[in-house]
Amino acid sequence: MTEGDVAATGTRQNYILGIDTSCDDTGVGIVSLEAGGAVQVRANRIWSQTVHAQYGGVMPELASREHVERIDEIVQGALAEAGLRLSDLTAVAATSGPGLVGALLVGLMYGKGLAQALDVPFYAAHHLEGHIYAAASEAELELPYLALVVSGGHTHLFDVQHAGEYRLVGATRDDAAGEAFDKVARLAGLGYPGGPAISEAATRGDPTAVPFKEPLQGQKGFDFSFSGLKTAALLASRAGARPDDLAASFERAAVSFLVKTTVRAARALGRTTVVISGGVAANQALRAAFAATDLRAVFPGKGLNTDNGAMIALAGAAAVQAGRAPSALTVGAEAYAPLANVEAQVD
Ligand code: KG4
Ligand code: ZN
């Protein structure tokens, strides 16, 4: 981007298209960015692949092929939803990692090609940064803040003092939070994805019926662990616990652990704002528990918790707004890409 273009972003309306094909959802979103920095989600289209259900897990090769087949119509659908034409777009962003390499490549190549054809800047986005920026749809992310990313593949707590700089202060030692919801739902026979199934069953259950011990009690740090809760759920299920009671008790234990650990970290680091994102951030019990703390809790808007393209467009909008240099078109897909880029402080 030239200096003239940077100046231009300050005066005209920007429309950023974002693509996420990191796993089994083809997500395309469009956000508008005003000169003053205000962002608004104009479109959020998702094609959720169902082909994997028969295998009991995501088949990477099939995921890539479905992305190839669907991406064009999802992009067209997003443009129609926003009432825009391709030529209205001023930047394109796509997830470059982490995720399934073959799946990532589809969205990444499509995004780069589109940006080049339109002669607009391209931004490679980190999937977790996208999850965090999903909350920018609801409120300005005022620095500094803590970011709790709780999804099917990640449970990470970052301290964010400067835009784009992430210091990891805690992470799961075993299962991710969403993965634990999925596994407990499966052993209770509640279906997939487990998060919504557990929440729904929990409304009919007794949260005190199954006693769960809080994981990692007494730890000085801010790590997470869900394998103990999962094993306790398995034993309770074998001992005949009702699925609804198991769901209610597990949800309460998992939520309490996530909130307590985050609140402790916020106190220790002097933070008052926490951004909670990723699929598990859709959980109403988790939202209510954070609302009852003295922290300012910011969550993504509706439809922006689980994987989607609008969150990548929001991350792209932040890059445009910050005047960040666009990514080189040689940027590749990365299966493993840690977000933490600030060394942990030794205390
Ligand atoms: O962010 P996401 O779409 O994918 C990853 O990047 O991993 O998160 C999916 C995860 C699944 O494990 C799902 O069970 C969980 O988010 N999830 C929930 C809820 N909705 C989705 N967990 C708890 N409560 C929910 N309401
Ligand atoms: Zn995700």
Short mmCIF file of C-alpha atoms and ligand atoms in Angstrom, two decimals:
data_model
loop_
_atom_site.label_atom_id
_atom_site.label_comp_id
_atom_site.label_asym_id
_atom_site.label_seq_id
_atom_site.Cartn_x
_atom_site.Cartn_y
_atom_site.Cartn_z
CA MET A 1 0.00 0.00 0.00
CA THR A 2 1.37 3.43 -0.85
CA GLU A 3 1.23 6.50 1.35
CA GLY A 4 -1.56 7.88 -0.82
CA ASP A 5 -3.63 4.76 -0.21
CA VAL A 6 -3.09 5.02 3.54
CA ALA A 7 -4.33 8.59 3.42
CA ALA A 8 -7.29 7.46 1.35
CA THR A 9 -8.35 4.94 3.99
CA GLY A 10 -8.78 7.87 6.33
CA THR A 11 -11.32 9.59 4.14
CA ARG A 12 -13.46 7.01 2.40
CA GLN A 13 -15.59 4.14 3.58
CA ASN A 14 -13.66 0.89 3.67
CA TYR A 15 -15.18 -2.49 3.00
CA ILE A 16 -13.07 -5.43 4.10
CA LEU A 17 -13.92 -8.99 3.09
CA GLY A 18 -12.68 -11.76 5.40
CA ILE A 19 -12.38 -15.49 4.73
CA ASP A 20 -11.91 -18.36 7.17
CA THR A 21 -11.47 -21.91 5.88
CA SER A 22 -9.33 -23.22 8.75
CA CYS A 23 -11.42 -26.30 9.45
CA ASP A 24 -14.81 -27.52 8.27
CA ASP A 25 -16.71 -24.22 7.90
CA THR A 26 -16.44 -22.00 4.84
CA GLY A 27 -16.87 -18.54 6.38
CA VAL A 28 -17.00 -15.24 4.51
CA GLY A 29 -17.82 -11.90 6.13
CA ILE A 30 -17.74 -8.25 5.19
CA VAL A 31 -17.26 -5.31 7.55
CA SER A 32 -17.35 -1.60 6.91
CA LEU A 33 -14.76 0.65 8.49
CA GLU A 34 -15.43 4.33 8.82
CA ALA A 35 -12.79 7.04 8.89
CA GLY A 36 -13.22 7.45 12.65
CA GLY A 37 -12.58 3.75 13.23
CA ALA A 38 -16.18 2.57 13.68
CA VAL A 39 -16.66 -0.96 12.37
CA GLN A 40 -19.87 -2.73 11.46
CA VAL A 41 -20.51 -6.28 10.30
CA ARG A 42 -22.35 -6.03 6.95
CA ALA A 43 -22.42 -9.74 6.09
CA ASN A 44 -21.59 -13.05 7.72
CA ARG A 45 -22.08 -16.15 5.56
CA ILE A 46 -21.16 -19.66 6.60
CA TRP A 47 -21.34 -23.00 4.88
CA SER A 48 -21.03 -25.71 7.56
CA GLN A 49 -19.88 -28.98 6.06
CA THR A 50 -22.00 -31.98 6.97
CA VAL A 51 -20.05 -34.54 4.95
CA HIS A 52 -17.88 -35.39 7.99
CA ALA A 53 -20.72 -36.59 10.24
CA GLN A 54 -20.59 -40.12 8.85
CA TYR A 55 -16.89 -40.40 9.84
CA GLY A 56 -17.22 -39.10 13.40
CA GLY A 57 -14.54 -36.44 12.83
CA VAL A 58 -13.30 -33.93 10.26
CA MET A 59 -11.70 -35.55 7.18
CA PRO A 60 -9.10 -32.99 6.01
CA GLU A 61 -9.13 -33.92 2.32
CA LEU A 62 -12.91 -33.77 2.12
CA ALA A 63 -12.90 -30.43 3.95
CA SER A 64 -10.51 -28.92 1.37
CA ARG A 65 -12.62 -30.15 -1.55
CA GLU A 66 -15.83 -28.77 -0.08
CA HIS A 67 -14.20 -25.38 0.50
CA VAL A 68 -13.16 -25.31 -3.18
CA GLU A 69 -16.68 -26.16 -4.29
CA ARG A 70 -18.45 -23.65 -2.02
CA ILE A 71 -16.24 -20.63 -1.57
CA ASP A 72 -17.34 -18.74 -4.65
CA GLU A 73 -21.04 -18.90 -3.84
CA ILE A 74 -20.40 -17.98 -0.21
CA VAL A 75 -18.46 -14.89 -1.33
CA GLN A 76 -21.30 -13.98 -3.70
CA GLY A 77 -23.81 -14.52 -0.90
CA ALA A 78 -21.86 -12.24 1.45
CA LEU A 79 -21.70 -9.50 -1.20
CA ALA A 80 -25.44 -9.80 -1.80
CA GLU A 81 -26.13 -9.65 1.96
CA ALA A 82 -24.03 -6.49 2.24
CA GLY A 83 -25.54 -4.99 -0.92
CA LEU A 84 -22.07 -4.55 -2.41
CA ARG A 85 -20.22 -5.45 -5.59
CA LEU A 86 -16.74 -6.92 -5.75
CA SER A 87 -15.41 -3.56 -6.93
CA ASP A 88 -16.59 -1.93 -3.68
CA LEU A 89 -14.11 -3.95 -1.61
CA THR A 90 -11.09 -2.01 -0.35
CA ALA A 91 -9.17 -4.87 1.32
CA VAL A 92 -9.26 -8.65 1.65
CA ALA A 93 -8.20 -10.74 4.67
CA ALA A 94 -7.93 -14.52 5.00
CA THR A 95 -6.84 -16.92 7.74
CA SER A 96 -3.34 -18.27 7.16
CA GLY A 97 -3.18 -20.40 10.33
CA PRO A 98 -3.47 -22.32 12.51
CA GLY A 99 -5.72 -24.99 11.03
CA LEU A 100 -5.82 -27.79 8.47
CA VAL A 101 -3.25 -26.83 5.84
CA GLY A 102 -5.24 -28.03 2.83
CA ALA A 103 -8.37 -26.29 4.07
CA LEU A 104 -6.54 -23.06 4.95
CA LEU A 105 -4.93 -22.96 1.51
CA VAL A 106 -8.29 -22.73 -0.24
CA GLY A 107 -9.36 -19.52 1.52
CA LEU A 108 -5.84 -18.09 1.53
CA MET A 109 -5.31 -18.58 -2.22
CA TYR A 110 -8.80 -17.33 -2.98
CA GLY A 111 -8.25 -14.23 -0.84
CA LYS A 112 -4.87 -13.45 -2.36
CA GLY A 113 -6.22 -13.92 -5.87
CA LEU A 114 -9.19 -11.70 -5.17
CA ALA A 115 -7.03 -8.95 -3.65
CA GLN A 116 -4.67 -9.07 -6.61
CA ALA A 117 -7.48 -8.99 -9.16
CA LEU A 118 -9.10 -6.00 -7.41
CA ASP A 119 -5.75 -4.35 -6.76
CA VAL A 120 -6.48 -3.91 -3.04
CA PRO A 121 -4.30 -4.81 -0.02
CA PHE A 122 -4.30 -8.36 1.31
CA TYR A 123 -3.93 -9.24 5.00
CA ALA A 124 -3.10 -12.73 6.27
CA ALA A 125 -4.92 -13.21 9.59
CA HIS A 126 -4.27 -15.43 12.59
CA HIS A 127 -7.32 -17.54 13.44
CA LEU A 128 -7.14 -16.76 17.18
CA GLU A 129 -6.63 -13.06 16.55
CA GLY A 130 -9.78 -13.29 14.45
CA HIS A 131 -11.66 -14.87 17.37
CA ILE A 132 -10.51 -12.01 19.64
CA TYR A 133 -11.45 -9.30 17.12
CA ALA A 134 -14.91 -10.86 16.75
CA ALA A 135 -15.69 -8.97 19.98
CA ALA A 136 -14.90 -5.68 18.22
CA SER A 137 -18.37 -6.07 16.66
CA GLU A 138 -19.81 -5.20 20.08
CA ALA A 139 -17.45 -2.72 21.68
CA GLU A 140 -14.16 -1.00 21.11
CA LEU A 141 -11.37 -3.22 22.44
CA GLU A 142 -9.75 -0.75 24.81
CA LEU A 143 -6.16 -1.56 25.71
CA PRO A 144 -4.94 -3.14 27.87
CA TYR A 145 -7.18 -6.18 28.16
CA LEU A 146 -7.13 -9.89 28.86
CA ALA A 147 -8.31 -12.19 26.06
CA LEU A 148 -9.74 -15.59 26.90
CA VAL A 149 -10.03 -17.71 23.76
CA VAL A 150 -12.17 -20.78 24.41
CA SER A 151 -12.94 -22.91 21.38
CA GLY A 152 -12.96 -26.51 20.23
CA GLY A 153 -9.21 -26.47 19.72
CA HIS A 154 -7.94 -23.74 22.05
CA THR A 155 -8.11 -22.54 25.63
CA HIS A 156 -5.69 -19.65 25.90
CA LEU A 157 -5.49 -16.60 28.11
CA PHE A 158 -3.53 -13.68 26.65
CA ASP A 159 -2.57 -10.34 28.12
CA VAL A 160 -2.84 -7.66 25.43
CA GLN A 161 -1.11 -4.39 26.29
CA HIS A 162 -0.51 -3.17 22.75
CA ALA A 163 -2.50 -3.94 19.60
CA GLY A 164 -1.12 -7.03 17.90
CA GLU A 165 1.07 -8.05 20.86
CA TYR A 166 -0.01 -11.14 22.76
CA ARG A 167 1.55 -12.46 25.95
CA LEU A 168 0.35 -15.92 26.90
CA VAL A 169 -0.48 -16.03 30.60
CA GLY A 170 -2.32 -19.35 30.71
CA ALA A 171 -3.31 -22.29 28.52
CA THR A 172 -4.90 -25.68 28.83
CA ARG A 173 -2.61 -28.50 29.84
CA ASP A 174 -4.79 -31.11 28.12
CA ASP A 175 -8.20 -30.77 26.44
CA ALA A 176 -9.59 -27.49 25.11
CA ALA A 177 -12.76 -26.23 26.82
CA GLY A 178 -14.99 -26.84 23.77
CA GLU A 179 -13.47 -30.28 23.29
CA ALA A 180 -14.46 -31.13 26.89
CA PHE A 181 -18.05 -29.99 26.24
CA ASP A 182 -18.08 -32.16 23.09
CA LYS A 183 -16.69 -35.23 24.88
CA VAL A 184 -18.99 -34.97 27.88
CA ALA A 185 -21.98 -34.50 25.55
CA ARG A 186 -20.96 -37.60 23.64
CA LEU A 187 -20.62 -39.79 26.74
CA ALA A 188 -23.97 -38.50 28.01
CA GLY A 189 -25.52 -39.32 24.61
CA LEU A 190 -26.43 -35.67 23.95
CA GLY A 191 -25.15 -35.26 20.39
CA TYR A 192 -22.78 -32.92 18.53
CA PRO A 193 -21.67 -30.15 18.76
CA GLY A 194 -21.59 -30.72 22.47
CA GLY A 195 -21.61 -27.13 23.74
CA PRO A 196 -25.16 -26.22 22.72
CA ALA A 197 -26.37 -29.77 23.55
CA ILE A 198 -24.96 -29.55 27.09
CA SER A 199 -26.48 -26.10 27.64
CA GLU A 200 -29.87 -27.24 26.45
CA ALA A 201 -29.87 -30.39 28.61
CA ALA A 202 -28.56 -28.38 31.57
CA THR A 203 -31.78 -26.35 31.73
CA ARG A 204 -33.56 -29.54 32.88
CA GLY A 205 -30.81 -30.80 35.18
CA ASP A 206 -29.66 -30.28 38.76
CA PRO A 207 -26.21 -28.59 38.81
CA THR A 208 -25.51 -29.98 42.30
CA ALA A 209 -26.35 -33.60 41.42
CA VAL A 210 -22.84 -34.59 40.34
CA PRO A 211 -19.97 -33.26 42.46
CA PHE A 212 -16.95 -32.08 40.40
CA LYS A 213 -13.65 -31.11 41.96
CA GLU A 214 -12.18 -27.84 40.70
CA PRO A 215 -9.16 -28.60 38.49
CA LEU A 216 -5.62 -27.40 39.33
CA GLN A 217 -6.61 -26.20 42.79
CA GLY A 218 -3.88 -24.22 44.47
CA GLN A 219 -1.94 -23.43 41.29
CA LYS A 220 -0.13 -20.10 41.29
CA GLY A 221 -0.41 -19.64 37.54
CA PHE A 222 -3.44 -19.34 35.28
CA ASP A 223 -3.49 -22.62 33.40
CA PHE A 224 -6.53 -24.69 32.55
CA SER A 225 -7.21 -28.43 32.55
CA PHE A 226 -10.33 -30.31 31.59
CA SER A 227 -9.26 -33.95 31.59
CA GLY A 228 -10.14 -34.39 35.28
CA LEU A 229 -13.67 -33.06 34.75
CA LYS A 230 -14.03 -35.32 31.72
CA THR A 231 -12.95 -38.42 33.68
CA ALA A 232 -15.24 -37.50 36.58
CA ALA A 233 -18.10 -37.13 34.08
CA LEU A 234 -17.34 -40.55 32.62
CA LEU A 235 -17.36 -42.18 36.07
CA ALA A 236 -20.59 -40.42 37.05
CA SER A 237 -22.20 -41.52 33.79
CA ARG A 238 -21.19 -45.13 34.41
CA ALA A 239 -22.56 -44.84 37.94
CA GLY A 240 -25.94 -43.93 36.42
CA ALA A 241 -26.08 -40.12 36.60
CA ARG A 242 -28.94 -38.69 34.52
CA PRO A 243 -27.66 -36.98 31.33
CA ASP A 244 -29.44 -33.73 32.24
CA ASP A 245 -27.91 -33.66 35.73
CA LEU A 246 -24.51 -34.50 34.32
CA ALA A 247 -24.83 -31.68 31.76
CA ALA A 248 -25.91 -29.12 34.38
CA SER A 249 -23.21 -30.13 36.86
CA PHE A 250 -20.44 -30.25 34.25
CA GLU A 251 -21.42 -26.90 32.76
CA ARG A 252 -21.41 -25.28 36.19
CA ALA A 253 -17.99 -26.74 37.06
CA ALA A 254 -16.40 -25.81 33.71
CA VAL A 255 -17.82 -22.27 33.76
CA SER A 256 -16.80 -21.67 37.37
CA PHE A 257 -13.24 -22.84 36.67
CA LEU A 258 -12.89 -20.63 33.55
CA VAL A 259 -14.25 -17.56 35.31
CA LYS A 260 -12.31 -17.99 38.57
CA THR A 261 -9.00 -18.47 36.75
CA THR A 262 -9.59 -15.44 34.52
CA VAL A 263 -10.62 -13.24 37.45
CA ARG A 264 -7.48 -14.27 39.37
CA ALA A 265 -5.32 -13.39 36.35
CA ALA A 266 -7.07 -10.03 35.95
CA ARG A 267 -6.41 -9.18 39.61
CA ALA A 268 -2.77 -10.26 39.41
CA LEU A 269 -2.14 -8.22 36.26
CA GLY A 270 -4.32 -5.25 37.15
CA ARG A 271 -6.64 -5.68 34.17
CA THR A 272 -10.29 -4.61 34.27
CA THR A 273 -11.43 -5.64 30.77
CA VAL A 274 -11.63 -9.18 29.48
CA VAL A 275 -12.53 -10.24 25.94
CA ILE A 276 -14.05 -13.72 25.83
CA SER A 277 -14.24 -15.37 22.43
CA GLY A 278 -14.30 -18.66 20.51
CA GLY A 279 -17.16 -21.16 20.26
CA VAL A 280 -17.55 -21.62 24.03
CA ALA A 281 -18.14 -17.85 24.39
CA ALA A 282 -21.64 -18.56 23.04
CA ASN A 283 -22.39 -20.29 26.35
CA GLN A 284 -25.05 -18.34 28.26
CA ALA A 285 -23.99 -19.64 31.68
CA LEU A 286 -20.43 -18.43 30.99
CA ARG A 287 -21.75 -15.02 29.91
CA ALA A 288 -23.89 -14.73 33.03
CA ALA A 289 -21.01 -15.76 35.30
CA PHE A 290 -18.69 -13.13 33.79
CA ALA A 291 -21.42 -10.50 34.04
CA ALA A 292 -21.58 -11.19 37.78
CA THR A 293 -17.89 -10.32 38.25
CA ASP A 294 -16.51 -6.80 38.55
CA LEU A 295 -14.71 -7.15 35.21
CA ARG A 296 -15.86 -5.46 32.03
CA ALA A 297 -16.56 -8.56 29.93
CA VAL A 298 -16.81 -8.14 26.14
CA PHE A 299 -18.22 -10.94 24.00
CA PRO A 300 -18.61 -11.30 20.22
CA GLY A 301 -22.01 -10.55 18.71
CA LYS A 302 -24.51 -13.16 17.64
CA GLY A 303 -23.15 -15.65 15.13
CA LEU A 304 -19.57 -14.49 15.70
CA ASN A 305 -18.51 -16.87 18.49
CA THR A 306 -17.91 -20.02 16.47
CA ASP A 307 -15.70 -19.97 13.38
CA ASN A 308 -16.76 -17.37 10.81
CA GLY A 309 -15.42 -15.01 8.16
CA ALA A 310 -16.63 -11.74 9.71
CA MET A 311 -14.12 -12.13 12.56
CA ILE A 312 -11.32 -12.30 9.99
CA ALA A 313 -12.74 -9.21 8.26
CA LEU A 314 -12.73 -7.47 11.68
CA ALA A 315 -9.07 -8.45 12.21
CA GLY A 316 -8.37 -7.10 8.70
CA ALA A 317 -10.20 -3.86 9.54
CA ALA A 318 -8.02 -3.44 12.64
CA ALA A 319 -4.92 -3.86 10.46
CA VAL A 320 -6.20 -1.28 7.96
CA GLN A 321 -7.09 1.14 10.75
CA ALA A 322 -3.66 0.73 12.34
CA GLY A 323 -2.01 1.43 8.99
CA ARG A 324 -0.27 -1.94 9.08
CA ALA A 325 1.63 -2.98 5.97
CA PRO A 326 -0.29 -5.56 3.92
CA SER A 327 0.97 -9.15 3.86
CA ALA A 328 3.21 -10.36 1.07
CA LEU A 329 1.34 -12.49 -1.45
CA THR A 330 3.93 -15.20 -0.83
CA VAL A 331 2.59 -15.82 2.71
CA GLY A 332 1.80 -19.52 3.21
CA ALA A 333 -0.62 -21.58 5.27
CA GLU A 334 0.59 -22.77 8.66
CA ALA A 335 -0.89 -25.72 10.53
CA TYR A 336 0.77 -24.71 13.78
CA ALA A 337 1.05 -21.00 14.47
CA PRO A 338 1.19 -19.82 18.08
CA LEU A 339 -0.29 -16.35 18.60
CA ALA A 340 1.88 -15.45 21.58
CA ASN A 341 4.56 -13.09 20.31
CA VAL A 342 5.59 -11.42 23.55
CA GLU A 343 7.92 -13.23 25.92
CA ALA A 344 6.39 -14.17 29.24
CA GLN A 345 7.72 -11.97 32.03
CA VAL A 346 9.83 -13.70 34.63
CA ASP A 347 8.47 -12.80 38.05
O1 KG4 B 1 -14.45 -21.58 17.66
P1 KG4 B 1 -15.08 -22.83 17.19
O2 KG4 B 1 -16.19 -22.74 16.18
O3 KG4 B 1 -14.03 -23.78 16.51
C1 KG4 B 1 -12.69 -23.87 16.83
O4 KG4 B 1 -11.92 -23.02 16.34
O5 KG4 B 1 -12.37 -24.79 17.59
O6 KG4 B 1 -15.56 -23.61 18.50
C2 KG4 B 1 -16.29 -24.81 18.45
C3 KG4 B 1 -16.49 -25.30 19.87
C4 KG4 B 1 -17.10 -26.70 19.95
O7 KG4 B 1 -16.31 -27.49 20.81
C5 KG4 B 1 -18.48 -26.43 20.56
O8 KG4 B 1 -18.97 -27.51 21.35
C6 KG4 B 1 -18.24 -25.20 21.39
O9 KG4 B 1 -17.36 -24.42 20.59
N1 KG4 B 1 -19.49 -24.48 21.66
C7 KG4 B 1 -19.99 -24.30 22.91
C8 KG4 B 1 -21.24 -23.64 22.74
N2 KG4 B 1 -21.42 -23.42 21.41
C9 KG4 B 1 -20.33 -23.94 20.76
N3 KG4 B 1 -19.54 -24.66 24.11
C10 KG4 B 1 -20.29 -24.36 25.19
N4 KG4 B 1 -21.48 -23.75 25.11
C11 KG4 B 1 -21.99 -23.37 23.92
N5 KG4 B 1 -23.20 -22.76 23.86
ZN ZN B 2 -12.00 -21.23 15.86
#
